[in-house]
Amino acid sequence: MTAFGSVFMPEMAISWFDGSNWSETEVVSSDSIQLHPGAHVLHYSSTCFEGLKAFRHKDGSIKIFRMDKNVERFAQSSQLLGLPEINKDVTAKMIRDIVARFTDEVPEAPGSMYIRPTHFGTEPAIGKAAVPSLTSCQYVLLSPVGDYFAGGDKALRLLIEDQNMRCPPHMGMVKSGGNYAAALQPIMHARAEVQADQVLFCPNGDVQETGAANFLLIDGNELITKALDASFLHGVTRDSILTIARDMGMDVQERELTVDELLERAKKPGCEAALSGTAAVLAPVGTLIHHGQEIDVGNGGIGETTVKLRTALNAIQWGEAEDTHGWLTSV
Ligand SMILES: Cc1ncc(COP(=O)(O)O)c(C=O)c1O
């Protein structure tokens, strides 16, 4: 099996901003792009991206999941990075059109076509460390992906980092490469030192998120997760799972969750924890590692409610349950 995101469709949609206008969208080879070595993005990380999926339904139709919400976040990231404003309708059309061009290549469920819109500053100006790029480029790249859980659905090990942050607190809600770069060292250390799968960033004891997913605690009928603020990414999957949980009658609490409360609740036999994100949807967390101590979450295995919520979300994505919230866009 190839690694997630390492196979690409041969063409992508692209548009360039010249300081005044966006060029007409073109479909070009996805092999390469040409950039000036002084391009703003290469020096000052003026870049953001999105990750969303298109699914093949049994009737052969192709549906994109929560495209509007992802385009909205893309526009917000662009704005917070001082990049030129994108036209959300144009980006949405770029996404729909490039997926339509490759409908035959959209894998059957549980596979999907992963969609990666990207926007970055292109201005050749290495003196602009504290000035935004006047020019930019956006493209939409496609990558067919298989079943995330093909290797087996195993409960993850998370290292609790209760001092340091994933990224500066005003940047967490921006889906930008620099945030991932900032989190890399702690994640590499956690893998090497305690064989953790991920780091759960909890600066000053405030449970935020991992390097690439949001964190949810499920204790009986309660679902607890951090309330939205600027310090972490506002996951589209998080929003979808919370909505489905509310539909199921669960008590959804968006509020501050401390490491102390998390560890206290984790000890209860029925407790569950999960990571939410586009790639895995909802991945079970079995173990928390805190100051050298390993704490099982509930029974340390795969939680029942986690699987129930993931199955419900997959059913909507795959066209097996009614799309009552209007989350699917036809291609
Ligand atoms: C840091 C971070 N948090 C949360 C998420 C989950 O976001 P989404 O559900 O929109 O994929 C991601 C994305 O993949 C992420 O990179």
Short mmCIF file of C-alpha atoms and ligand atoms in Angstrom, two decimals:
data_model
loop_
_atom_site.label_atom_id
_atom_site.label_comp_id
_atom_site.label_asym_id
_atom_site.label_seq_id
_atom_site.Cartn_x
_atom_site.Cartn_y
_atom_site.Cartn_z
CA MET A 1 0.00 0.00 0.00
CA THR A 2 1.31 3.48 -0.84
CA ALA A 3 1.62 6.09 1.91
CA PHE A 4 -1.33 8.47 2.36
CA GLY A 5 -0.93 11.43 0.02
CA SER A 6 2.01 10.15 -2.03
CA VAL A 7 0.11 9.46 -5.28
CA PHE A 8 -1.12 12.41 -7.32
CA MET A 9 -3.42 12.98 -10.26
CA PRO A 10 -1.30 14.12 -13.23
CA GLU A 11 -3.00 17.52 -13.52
CA MET A 12 -4.11 20.25 -11.13
CA ALA A 13 -6.09 23.50 -11.28
CA ILE A 14 -4.01 26.66 -10.82
CA SER A 15 -4.49 30.44 -10.71
CA TRP A 16 -1.98 33.26 -10.11
CA PHE A 17 -2.53 36.69 -8.50
CA ASP A 18 -0.37 39.38 -10.13
CA GLY A 19 -0.95 42.08 -7.53
CA SER A 20 -4.21 43.24 -9.12
CA ASN A 21 -6.05 40.30 -10.64
CA TRP A 22 -6.36 36.53 -10.47
CA SER A 23 -5.56 34.77 -13.76
CA GLU A 24 -8.17 32.53 -15.39
CA THR A 25 -7.98 29.07 -13.86
CA GLU A 26 -5.82 26.72 -15.89
CA VAL A 27 -5.38 22.98 -15.73
CA VAL A 28 -1.67 22.19 -15.81
CA SER A 29 0.65 19.27 -15.14
CA SER A 30 1.00 18.58 -11.42
CA ASP A 31 4.65 17.60 -11.83
CA SER A 32 6.10 20.99 -10.99
CA ILE A 33 5.54 24.70 -10.55
CA GLN A 34 8.03 27.41 -11.35
CA LEU A 35 8.93 29.82 -8.56
CA HIS A 36 11.54 32.52 -8.17
CA PRO A 37 14.11 31.43 -5.55
CA GLY A 38 13.33 34.66 -3.71
CA ALA A 39 9.58 33.85 -3.56
CA HIS A 40 8.08 35.11 -0.30
CA VAL A 41 6.77 31.68 0.70
CA LEU A 42 10.22 30.07 0.59
CA HIS A 43 11.59 32.55 3.13
CA TYR A 44 8.70 33.79 5.24
CA SER A 45 6.26 30.85 5.07
CA SER A 46 3.35 32.77 3.57
CA THR A 47 1.46 29.57 2.84
CA CYS A 48 -1.78 27.85 3.79
CA PHE A 49 -3.61 24.79 2.62
CA GLU A 50 -6.75 22.72 3.02
CA GLY A 51 -7.60 19.05 3.15
CA LEU A 52 -11.00 17.69 2.13
CA LYS A 53 -12.34 14.61 0.38
CA ALA A 54 -14.56 13.55 -2.51
CA PHE A 55 -16.40 10.23 -2.22
CA ARG A 56 -17.83 7.80 -4.78
CA HIS A 57 -21.39 6.75 -3.97
CA LYS A 58 -22.91 3.40 -4.95
CA ASP A 59 -24.91 5.06 -7.77
CA GLY A 60 -21.62 6.25 -9.27
CA SER A 61 -22.09 9.91 -8.31
CA ILE A 62 -19.20 11.84 -6.76
CA LYS A 63 -19.77 14.07 -3.72
CA ILE A 64 -17.41 16.47 -1.98
CA PHE A 65 -17.74 16.57 1.81
CA ARG A 66 -18.17 20.01 3.44
CA MET A 67 -16.47 21.92 0.67
CA ASP A 68 -17.94 25.27 1.75
CA LYS A 69 -16.55 24.96 5.27
CA ASN A 70 -13.07 24.13 3.96
CA VAL A 71 -13.12 26.98 1.45
CA GLU A 72 -14.22 29.31 4.24
CA ARG A 73 -11.25 28.22 6.38
CA PHE A 74 -8.92 28.58 3.37
CA ALA A 75 -10.07 32.17 2.90
CA GLN A 76 -9.60 32.86 6.61
CA SER A 77 -6.10 31.35 6.67
CA SER A 78 -5.18 33.44 3.61
CA GLN A 79 -6.43 36.58 5.29
CA LEU A 80 -4.63 35.91 8.59
CA LEU A 81 -1.37 35.35 6.69
CA GLY A 82 -1.75 38.64 4.81
CA LEU A 83 -2.02 36.80 1.50
CA PRO A 84 -4.09 38.28 -1.35
CA GLU A 85 -7.83 37.68 -0.88
CA ILE A 86 -9.21 34.64 -2.63
CA ASN A 87 -12.63 34.59 -4.27
CA LYS A 88 -14.35 31.70 -2.50
CA ASP A 89 -16.65 30.97 -5.46
CA VAL A 90 -13.66 30.69 -7.78
CA THR A 91 -11.79 28.37 -5.42
CA ALA A 92 -14.93 26.23 -5.02
CA LYS A 93 -15.25 26.01 -8.81
CA MET A 94 -11.57 25.07 -9.13
CA ILE A 95 -12.19 22.23 -6.67
CA ARG A 96 -15.38 20.98 -8.35
CA ASP A 97 -13.95 21.19 -11.86
CA ILE A 98 -10.68 19.41 -11.15
CA VAL A 99 -12.50 16.63 -9.26
CA ALA A 100 -14.94 16.35 -12.20
CA ARG A 101 -11.97 15.91 -14.55
CA PHE A 102 -10.82 12.89 -12.55
CA THR A 103 -14.14 11.32 -11.49
CA ASP A 104 -13.06 7.96 -12.91
CA GLU A 105 -10.11 7.97 -10.51
CA VAL A 106 -12.12 8.56 -7.33
CA PRO A 107 -11.69 5.32 -5.33
CA GLU A 108 -14.66 3.45 -3.93
CA ALA A 109 -15.39 3.77 -0.21
CA PRO A 110 -13.66 3.45 2.18
CA GLY A 111 -11.18 5.11 -0.19
CA SER A 112 -11.68 8.66 -1.45
CA MET A 113 -10.09 11.45 -3.46
CA TYR A 114 -8.16 13.70 -1.08
CA ILE A 115 -8.23 17.34 -2.25
CA ARG A 116 -5.41 19.73 -1.33
CA PRO A 117 -6.03 23.42 -2.14
CA THR A 118 -2.85 25.43 -1.48
CA HIS A 119 -2.18 29.21 -1.48
CA PHE A 120 1.22 30.89 -1.11
CA GLY A 121 3.08 34.16 -1.61
CA THR A 122 5.15 34.31 -4.79
CA GLU A 123 6.59 37.81 -4.73
CA PRO A 124 10.37 37.72 -5.30
CA ALA A 125 11.25 39.93 -2.32
CA ILE A 126 13.63 38.65 0.33
CA GLY A 127 13.54 41.97 2.15
CA LYS A 128 9.86 41.50 3.03
CA ALA A 129 10.20 39.64 6.31
CA ALA A 130 7.57 41.82 7.93
CA VAL A 131 5.58 42.75 4.81
CA PRO A 132 3.04 40.54 3.02
CA SER A 133 3.56 39.18 -0.48
CA LEU A 134 1.73 41.23 -3.10
CA THR A 135 1.48 38.31 -5.50
CA SER A 136 0.43 34.73 -4.91
CA CYS A 137 -0.63 31.43 -6.41
CA GLN A 138 -3.37 28.98 -5.55
CA TYR A 139 -3.72 25.47 -6.87
CA VAL A 140 -5.84 22.40 -6.20
CA LEU A 141 -3.95 19.12 -6.14
CA LEU A 142 -5.63 15.69 -5.98
CA SER A 143 -4.45 12.49 -4.34
CA PRO A 144 -6.48 9.26 -4.33
CA VAL A 145 -6.33 7.60 -0.92
CA GLY A 146 -7.27 4.16 0.36
CA ASP A 147 -8.72 2.86 3.59
CA TYR A 148 -7.03 4.69 6.46
CA PHE A 149 -7.62 1.73 8.78
CA ALA A 150 -6.42 -0.93 6.32
CA GLY A 151 -3.58 -1.84 8.69
CA GLY A 152 -6.12 -2.44 11.48
CA ASP A 153 -7.92 -0.01 13.73
CA LYS A 154 -5.56 0.32 16.67
CA ALA A 155 -5.88 2.58 19.68
CA LEU A 156 -3.27 5.36 19.61
CA ARG A 157 -0.69 6.36 22.21
CA LEU A 158 -0.50 10.08 22.96
CA LEU A 159 2.21 11.89 24.85
CA ILE A 160 0.76 14.73 26.94
CA GLU A 161 2.88 17.84 26.50
CA ASP A 162 1.67 20.03 29.33
CA GLN A 163 4.08 22.95 28.96
CA ASN A 164 4.76 23.86 25.37
CA MET A 165 2.43 24.94 22.59
CA ARG A 166 2.09 23.49 19.10
CA CYS A 167 2.45 26.96 17.60
CA PRO A 168 2.00 30.61 18.62
CA PRO A 169 -1.45 31.04 20.19
CA HIS A 170 -2.69 33.49 17.54
CA MET A 171 -1.76 31.10 14.69
CA GLY A 172 -3.43 27.85 15.70
CA MET A 173 -6.57 28.48 13.66
CA VAL A 174 -4.48 29.12 10.52
CA LYS A 175 -3.79 25.98 8.47
CA SER A 176 -0.25 26.95 7.61
CA GLY A 177 2.95 24.99 7.03
CA GLY A 178 4.87 26.89 9.69
CA ASN A 179 2.66 25.46 12.43
CA TYR A 180 3.47 21.91 11.35
CA ALA A 181 7.17 22.74 11.22
CA ALA A 182 6.97 24.12 14.77
CA ALA A 183 5.40 20.90 16.06
CA LEU A 184 7.79 18.52 14.35
CA GLN A 185 10.59 18.36 16.92
CA PRO A 186 8.33 17.52 19.89
CA ILE A 187 6.54 14.87 17.80
CA MET A 188 9.83 13.30 16.66
CA HIS A 189 11.06 13.17 20.25
CA ALA A 190 7.80 11.62 21.47
CA ARG A 191 8.04 8.91 18.82
CA ALA A 192 11.65 8.11 19.61
CA GLU A 193 11.50 8.35 23.38
CA VAL A 194 8.14 6.90 24.41
CA GLN A 195 6.90 5.34 21.13
CA ALA A 196 3.98 7.74 21.09
CA ASP A 197 1.93 8.07 17.89
CA GLN A 198 1.21 11.73 18.49
CA VAL A 199 1.72 14.57 20.94
CA LEU A 200 -1.33 16.06 22.66
CA PHE A 201 -0.44 19.72 23.14
CA CYS A 202 -1.79 21.03 26.45
CA PRO A 203 0.04 24.31 27.17
CA ASN A 204 -0.24 25.15 30.87
CA GLY A 205 -2.51 22.15 31.31
CA ASP A 206 -5.13 23.25 28.75
CA VAL A 207 -5.96 20.30 26.42
CA GLN A 208 -5.82 21.66 22.86
CA GLU A 209 -5.08 19.31 19.94
CA THR A 210 -2.43 17.03 18.45
CA GLY A 211 -0.10 17.82 15.56
CA ALA A 212 -2.71 17.03 12.93
CA ALA A 213 -6.05 16.33 14.61
CA ASN A 214 -8.50 17.61 17.21
CA PHE A 215 -9.00 15.83 20.53
CA LEU A 216 -12.34 14.62 21.89
CA LEU A 217 -13.06 13.03 25.26
CA ILE A 218 -16.10 10.76 25.48
CA ASP A 219 -17.32 9.85 28.93
CA GLY A 220 -20.66 8.03 28.79
CA ASN A 221 -23.15 10.43 27.21
CA GLU A 222 -20.77 13.39 27.55
CA LEU A 223 -18.52 14.55 24.73
CA ILE A 224 -15.99 17.17 25.86
CA THR A 225 -13.66 19.21 23.67
CA LYS A 226 -11.97 22.59 23.77
CA ALA A 227 -14.20 25.53 22.77
CA LEU A 228 -13.10 27.32 19.61
CA ASP A 229 -10.49 30.04 20.00
CA ALA A 230 -7.55 31.26 17.91
CA SER A 231 -5.05 28.81 19.44
CA PHE A 232 -5.98 25.61 17.57
CA LEU A 233 -7.37 24.45 14.24
CA HIS A 234 -11.15 24.54 13.87
CA GLY A 235 -11.50 21.06 12.43
CA VAL A 236 -14.29 20.39 9.98
CA THR A 237 -14.44 16.80 11.24
CA ARG A 238 -14.67 18.07 14.82
CA ASP A 239 -17.67 20.20 13.84
CA SER A 240 -19.27 17.27 11.96
CA ILE A 241 -18.78 14.80 14.82
CA LEU A 242 -20.14 17.28 17.39
CA THR A 243 -23.20 17.83 15.20
CA ILE A 244 -23.80 14.08 14.83
CA ALA A 245 -23.28 13.57 18.57
CA ARG A 246 -25.89 16.25 19.31
CA ASP A 247 -28.25 14.58 16.82
CA MET A 248 -27.77 11.33 18.76
CA GLY A 249 -28.75 13.09 21.98
CA MET A 250 -25.27 13.27 23.48
CA ASP A 251 -24.33 16.03 25.91
CA VAL A 252 -21.74 17.95 23.85
CA GLN A 253 -19.59 20.32 25.92
CA GLU A 254 -17.31 22.80 24.18
CA ARG A 255 -15.31 24.18 27.05
CA GLU A 256 -11.92 24.22 28.70
CA LEU A 257 -10.62 20.74 29.53
CA THR A 258 -7.65 20.49 31.85
CA VAL A 259 -5.07 17.70 31.89
CA ASP A 260 -6.13 16.96 35.49
CA GLU A 261 -9.76 16.43 34.48
CA LEU A 262 -8.73 14.40 31.43
CA LEU A 263 -6.59 12.02 33.50
CA GLU A 264 -9.24 11.76 36.19
CA ARG A 265 -11.97 10.83 33.69
CA ALA A 266 -9.68 8.58 31.63
CA LYS A 267 -9.39 6.19 34.59
CA LYS A 268 -13.12 5.38 34.46
CA PRO A 269 -13.75 2.01 32.78
CA GLY A 270 -16.16 3.33 30.10
CA CYS A 271 -14.18 6.41 29.16
CA GLU A 272 -13.03 6.94 25.55
CA ALA A 273 -10.88 9.45 23.71
CA ALA A 274 -10.50 10.05 19.99
CA LEU A 275 -8.71 12.20 17.43
CA SER A 276 -10.78 13.81 14.68
CA GLY A 277 -9.50 14.85 11.28
CA THR A 278 -10.20 14.51 7.59
CA ALA A 279 -7.69 11.71 7.01
CA ALA A 280 -8.80 9.26 9.71
CA VAL A 281 -12.25 10.74 10.54
CA LEU A 282 -12.17 9.51 14.15
CA ALA A 283 -9.23 7.50 15.51
CA PRO A 284 -9.40 5.89 18.97
CA VAL A 285 -6.91 6.88 21.67
CA GLY A 286 -6.00 4.04 24.04
CA THR A 287 -3.11 5.38 26.12
CA LEU A 288 -2.03 8.73 27.53
CA ILE A 289 1.59 9.15 28.57
CA HIS A 290 2.08 11.78 31.27
CA HIS A 291 5.39 12.49 33.03
CA GLY A 292 6.60 8.96 32.29
CA GLN A 293 3.41 7.28 33.46
CA GLU A 294 1.14 5.37 31.06
CA ILE A 295 -2.57 5.78 31.67
CA ASP A 296 -5.14 3.68 29.81
CA VAL A 297 -8.18 5.55 28.57
CA GLY A 298 -11.07 3.37 29.79
CA ASN A 299 -10.13 -0.18 28.82
CA GLY A 300 -7.25 1.03 26.65
CA GLY A 301 -8.88 -0.25 23.48
CA ILE A 302 -11.20 0.98 20.76
CA GLY A 303 -14.23 2.78 22.18
CA GLU A 304 -17.78 1.81 21.25
CA THR A 305 -19.05 5.36 20.96
CA THR A 306 -16.01 6.36 18.91
CA VAL A 307 -16.84 3.64 16.40
CA LYS A 308 -20.55 4.55 16.43
CA LEU A 309 -19.81 8.23 15.69
CA ARG A 310 -17.26 7.39 12.99
CA THR A 311 -19.67 4.94 11.34
CA ALA A 312 -22.42 7.57 11.34
CA LEU A 313 -20.16 10.16 9.70
CA ASN A 314 -18.85 7.66 7.14
CA ALA A 315 -22.44 6.69 6.29
CA ILE A 316 -23.20 10.30 5.30
CA GLN A 317 -19.95 10.63 3.36
CA TRP A 318 -20.53 7.36 1.52
CA GLY A 319 -24.19 8.09 0.70
CA GLU A 320 -25.54 5.36 2.96
CA ALA A 321 -27.36 7.75 5.30
CA GLU A 322 -29.40 10.84 4.51
CA ASP A 323 -27.38 14.06 4.23
CA THR A 324 -29.67 15.93 6.63
CA HIS A 325 -27.26 18.84 7.14
CA GLY A 326 -26.51 19.46 3.45
CA TRP A 327 -22.83 18.55 3.78
CA LEU A 328 -22.37 17.01 0.33
CA THR A 329 -21.68 18.94 -2.89
CA SER A 330 -22.26 17.21 -6.23
CA VAL A 331 -19.46 17.40 -8.75
C1 LIG B 1 -3.47 20.69 13.51
C2 LIG B 1 -4.74 20.09 13.03
N1 LIG B 1 -5.80 20.07 13.87
C3 LIG B 1 -6.97 19.56 13.48
C4 LIG B 1 -7.15 19.00 12.22
C5 LIG B 1 -8.47 18.44 11.82
O1 LIG B 1 -9.10 19.27 10.88
P1 LIG B 1 -10.13 18.69 9.84
O2 LIG B 1 -11.14 17.92 10.61
O3 LIG B 1 -10.72 19.90 9.20
O4 LIG B 1 -9.37 17.82 8.89
C6 LIG B 1 -6.08 19.02 11.33
C7 LIG B 1 -6.22 18.51 9.98
O5 LIG B 1 -6.15 17.77 9.33
C8 LIG B 1 -4.84 19.57 11.73
O6 LIG B 1 -3.80 19.56 10.91
#
